[in-house]
Coordinates of C-alpha atoms in Angstrom, one line a residue:
X1 CA 92.7 68.4 63.5
X2 CA 93.2 66.4 66.7
X3 CA 95.6 63.9 65.1
X4 CA 97.6 66.9 63.8
X5 CA 97.6 68.5 67.3
X6 CA 98.8 65.2 68.9
X7 CA 101.7 65.1 66.5
X8 CA 102.6 68.7 67.4
X9 CA 102.4 68.0 71.1
X10 CA 104.9 65.2 70.8
X11 CA 107.2 67.4 68.6
X12 CA 107.0 70.3 71.0
X13 CA 107.6 68.1 74.0
X14 CA 110.7 66.6 72.4
X15 CA 112.0 70.0 71.3
X16 CA 111.6 71.4 74.8
X17 CA 113.9 68.7 76.0
X18 CA 116.4 69.8 73.4
X19 CA 116.1 73.4 74.5
X20 CA 116.8 72.4 78.1
X21 CA 119.7 70.3 77.1
X22 CA 121.3 73.3 75.4
X23 CA 120.5 75.6 78.3
X24 CA 120.2 73.8 81.6
X25 CA 119.3 77.0 83.4
X26 CA 115.9 77.0 81.8
X27 CA 112.8 75.9 83.8
X28 CA 111.7 72.7 82.1
X29 CA 109.2 71.2 84.6
X30 CA 106.8 74.2 84.5
X31 CA 107.2 74.4 80.7
X32 CA 106.2 70.8 80.1
X33 CA 103.0 71.1 82.1
X34 CA 101.7 73.6 79.6
X35 CA 102.7 72.0 76.2
X36 CA 99.1 71.0 75.2
X37 CA 97.8 74.5 76.1
X38 CA 100.4 76.2 73.9
X39 CA 99.8 73.7 71.0
X40 CA 96.0 74.1 71.1
X41 CA 96.3 77.9 71.1
X42 CA 98.9 78.2 68.3
X43 CA 98.1 75.2 66.0
X44 CA 94.4 74.8 66.8
X45 CA 93.1 77.9 65.0
X46 CA 92.4 79.5 68.4
X47 CA 94.8 82.5 68.4
X48 CA 94.8 85.0 65.5
X49 CA 98.5 85.6 64.9
X50 CA 100.7 87.2 62.2
X51 CA 104.2 85.6 62.5
X52 CA 105.7 88.0 59.9
X53 CA 104.1 91.0 61.5
X54 CA 104.0 90.1 65.3
X55 CA 102.5 93.4 66.4
X56 CA 99.7 93.6 63.8
X57 CA 96.8 95.4 65.3
X58 CA 94.4 92.6 64.2
X59 CA 96.2 89.9 66.3
X60 CA 94.8 88.3 69.4
X61 CA 96.9 89.0 72.5
X62 CA 98.5 86.1 74.4
X63 CA 100.1 87.1 77.7
X64 CA 102.3 84.4 79.2
X65 CA 102.2 85.5 82.8
X66 CA 104.1 82.3 83.9
X67 CA 106.9 83.4 81.7
X68 CA 109.7 81.3 83.0
X69 CA 107.5 78.2 82.4
X70 CA 107.2 78.8 78.7
X71 CA 110.4 77.6 77.0
X72 CA 108.1 75.2 75.1
X73 CA 107.0 78.3 73.2
X74 CA 110.5 78.7 71.7
X75 CA 110.2 75.9 69.1
X76 CA 106.5 76.8 68.5
X77 CA 107.3 80.4 67.6
X78 CA 110.2 79.3 65.4
X79 CA 108.1 76.6 63.6
X80 CA 105.4 79.2 62.8
X81 CA 107.9 81.7 61.4
X82 CA 108.2 84.3 64.1
X83 CA 112.0 83.7 63.8
X84 CA 114.4 81.2 62.3
X85 CA 114.7 77.7 63.6
X86 CA 118.5 78.2 63.8
X87 CA 117.8 80.6 66.8
X88 CA 117.0 77.6 68.9
X89 CA 120.6 76.5 68.7
X90 CA 121.8 79.8 70.2
X91 CA 119.6 79.9 73.3
X92 CA 121.3 81.7 76.2
X93 CA 124.4 82.3 74.1
X94 CA 125.9 85.9 73.7
X95 CA 123.8 87.9 71.3
X96 CA 120.7 85.6 71.3
X97 CA 117.3 87.0 72.2
X98 CA 116.2 83.6 73.6
X99 CA 117.1 83.7 77.3
X100 CA 116.4 81.4 80.2
X101 CA 113.5 83.8 81.2
X102 CA 111.6 85.0 78.1
X103 CA 111.0 88.7 77.6
X104 CA 109.4 90.9 74.8
X105 CA 112.6 91.0 72.8
X106 CA 111.4 87.6 71.5
X107 CA 109.0 88.1 68.5
X108 CA 105.7 86.7 69.6
X109 CA 106.0 87.6 73.3
X110 CA 103.7 90.5 74.4
X111 CA 104.9 91.5 77.8
X112 CA 107.6 91.4 80.4
X113 CA 106.8 88.2 82.4
X114 CA 108.3 88.8 85.8
X115 CA 107.7 89.5 88.6
X116 CA 105.0 86.8 88.6
X117 CA 101.4 87.7 89.3
X118 CA 101.1 90.7 87.1
X119 CA 100.2 89.3 83.7
X120 CA 96.5 89.1 84.5
X121 CA 96.4 92.8 85.6
X122 CA 98.1 93.8 82.3
X123 CA 95.6 91.6 80.4
X124 CA 92.7 93.4 82.0
X125 CA 94.1 96.7 80.8
X126 CA 94.6 95.4 77.2
X127 CA 91.1 93.8 77.2
X128 CA 89.6 97.1 78.4
X129 CA 91.4 99.0 75.7
X130 CA 90.3 96.6 72.9
X131 CA 86.7 97.0 74.0
X132 CA 87.0 100.8 74.0
X133 CA 88.3 100.4 70.3
X134 CA 85.3 98.1 69.6
X135 CA 87.8 95.5 68.5
X136 CA 86.7 91.8 68.3
X137 CA 90.1 90.5 69.2
X138 CA 90.5 88.3 72.3
X139 CA 93.1 88.5 75.1
X140 CA 94.4 85.2 76.4
X141 CA 96.5 84.8 79.5
X142 CA 98.2 81.7 81.0
X143 CA 99.0 81.8 84.7
X144 CA 100.5 79.2 86.9
X145 CA 98.6 78.1 90.0
X146 CA 101.4 79.2 92.2
X147 CA 100.9 82.7 90.8
X148 CA 97.4 82.8 92.2
X149 CA 98.9 83.3 95.6
X150 CA 99.6 86.9 94.5
X151 CA 97.0 89.4 95.7
X152 CA 97.3 91.4 92.4
X153 CA 95.6 88.5 90.6
X154 CA 92.5 88.7 92.8
X155 CA 92.3 92.5 92.2
X156 CA 92.3 91.8 88.5
X157 CA 89.8 89.0 88.8
X158 CA 87.3 91.3 90.5
X159 CA 88.0 94.1 88.0
X160 CA 87.4 91.8 85.0
X161 CA 84.1 90.6 86.3
X162 CA 82.9 94.1 87.3
X163 CA 83.6 95.4 83.8
X164 CA 82.3 92.4 82.0
X165 CA 85.5 91.6 80.1
X166 CA 84.1 88.7 78.0
X167 CA 87.0 89.2 75.6
X168 CA 89.3 87.9 78.3
X169 CA 90.2 84.2 78.5
X170 CA 92.4 83.0 81.3
X171 CA 94.0 79.6 81.4
X172 CA 95.3 78.2 84.7
X173 CA 98.1 75.7 84.4
X174 CA 97.0 73.8 87.5
X175 CA 100.0 71.5 88.0
X176 CA 99.6 71.8 91.8
X177 CA 103.3 72.3 92.5
X178 CA 104.7 75.7 93.4
X179 CA 108.4 76.6 93.6
X180 CA 109.2 74.8 96.8
X181 CA 106.4 72.3 97.5
X182 CA 103.0 71.0 96.5
X183 CA 100.4 73.7 96.6
X184 CA 98.2 71.8 99.0
X185 CA 101.0 72.0 101.6
X186 CA 101.5 75.8 101.1
X187 CA 98.0 77.2 100.6
X188 CA 95.5 74.9 99.1
X189 CA 93.6 76.4 96.1
X190 CA 90.6 74.2 96.5
X191 CA 87.8 74.7 95.6
X192 CA 89.3 76.7 92.7
X193 CA 86.3 76.3 90.3
X194 CA 83.9 77.5 93.0
X195 CA 86.0 80.5 93.8
X196 CA 86.1 81.8 90.3
X197 CA 82.4 81.1 89.9
X198 CA 81.7 83.2 93.0
X199 CA 83.6 86.0 91.4
X200 CA 81.2 85.8 88.5
X201 CA 83.5 84.2 86.0
X202 CA 82.5 81.7 83.3
X203 CA 84.5 78.6 84.5
X204 CA 85.5 75.4 82.6
X205 CA 87.7 72.6 83.7
X206 CA 89.6 69.9 81.7
X207 CA 92.4 67.5 81.7
X208 CA 95.3 69.7 80.6
X209 CA 97.1 66.8 78.9
X210 CA 94.1 65.7 76.8
X211 CA 94.7 67.8 73.7
X212 CA 91.2 67.2 72.4
X213 CA 89.7 68.4 75.7
X214 CA 92.0 71.5 75.8
X215 CA 91.2 72.4 72.2
X216 CA 87.5 71.9 72.6
X217 CA 87.3 73.9 75.8
X218 CA 89.3 76.9 74.3
X219 CA 87.2 76.8 71.1
X220 CA 84.0 77.0 73.2
X221 CA 85.3 79.8 75.3
X222 CA 86.4 81.7 72.3
X223 CA 82.9 81.6 70.8
X224 CA 81.0 82.4 74.1
X225 CA 79.9 85.9 74.8
X226 CA 77.9 86.2 78.0
X227 CA 79.2 89.4 79.4
X228 CA 81.6 87.5 81.7
X229 CA 85.4 86.9 81.6
X230 CA 86.3 83.2 81.0
X231 CA 88.6 80.8 82.8
X232 CA 89.8 77.4 81.9
X233 CA 91.3 75.4 84.7
X234 CA 93.6 72.9 83.1
X235 CA 94.7 70.0 85.4
X236 CA 98.3 69.2 84.5
X237 CA 101.4 67.5 85.8
X238 CA 104.6 69.4 86.4
X239 CA 107.5 67.9 84.5
X240 CA 105.2 65.6 82.5
X241 CA 106.9 62.7 80.9
X242 CA 110.3 63.0 82.7
X243 CA 110.5 60.3 85.5
X244 CA 113.1 62.1 87.6
X245 CA 111.0 65.2 88.1
X246 CA 107.4 64.5 87.2
X247 CA 105.2 65.8 90.0
X248 CA 108.2 66.2 92.2
X249 CA 107.8 68.8 95.0
X250 CA 111.0 70.5 93.9
X251 CA 110.7 70.0 90.2
X252 CA 110.4 73.8 89.6
X253 CA 114.1 74.3 90.4
X254 CA 115.5 71.0 89.3
X255 CA 117.3 70.4 86.0
X256 CA 117.4 67.1 84.2
X257 CA 120.6 65.2 83.6
X258 CA 121.9 65.1 80.0
X259 CA 121.8 61.3 80.0
X260 CA 118.1 61.1 80.9
X261 CA 117.3 63.8 78.3
X262 CA 119.2 61.9 75.6
X263 CA 117.4 58.6 76.4
X264 CA 114.0 60.3 76.3
X265 CA 114.8 62.1 73.1
X266 CA 115.9 58.8 71.5
X267 CA 112.8 57.0 72.7
X268 CA 110.5 59.7 71.3
X269 CA 112.2 60.3 68.0

């Protein structure tokens, strides 16, 4: 399984570069930090999905709150059969449902993903509804650490703990760079683990680029039912693997030159 996941990580990373080459207005840095998370969820037998019937009631829900940072999902959803691979060639072109900022017109996306900071609140509502239906399906949410500046998240964090939403699993893409600077120079999140623990969440941390650790952590959280919501803090690098933007304070809004993309794609083919 892990060898398979590593191959998928490399493939998705390379395909993400191709997506950005076709549509330079896409956010590549915040998408690359989450590649291993997306791969573990979709190829690691974590999420229950139905590509030919995306809204099947028996599916797990995956809410990508950091929506703009998820163009890595485009090749994954195509590869799994949510839509044709040829759609990747049409990104951001007239008539395409694949835009620079993803939305629910894309098969496999659950929600509208902007403004940032609202995905977790929506997920709490969905998790509450599934519990009321006595469904055993899970609700997964990925949030960027910059999103945690939004007060709406902390309302949702309190709500989830108070109502014992143990069917809710949140993943923080903790790349430590917000839109205009490193988080520690804006508002430092530390100690993030202790903050969630104080709010009565079940907290796990891992290296977000170690696919084995990410997969193992998600598998454990999926199988844990302690009456608490769960959170995985995944430590990542923004723009991972691209020298010109990796961990750059302005990587969120920077594009990558075609020459650099072509070189990296060649080296990783």
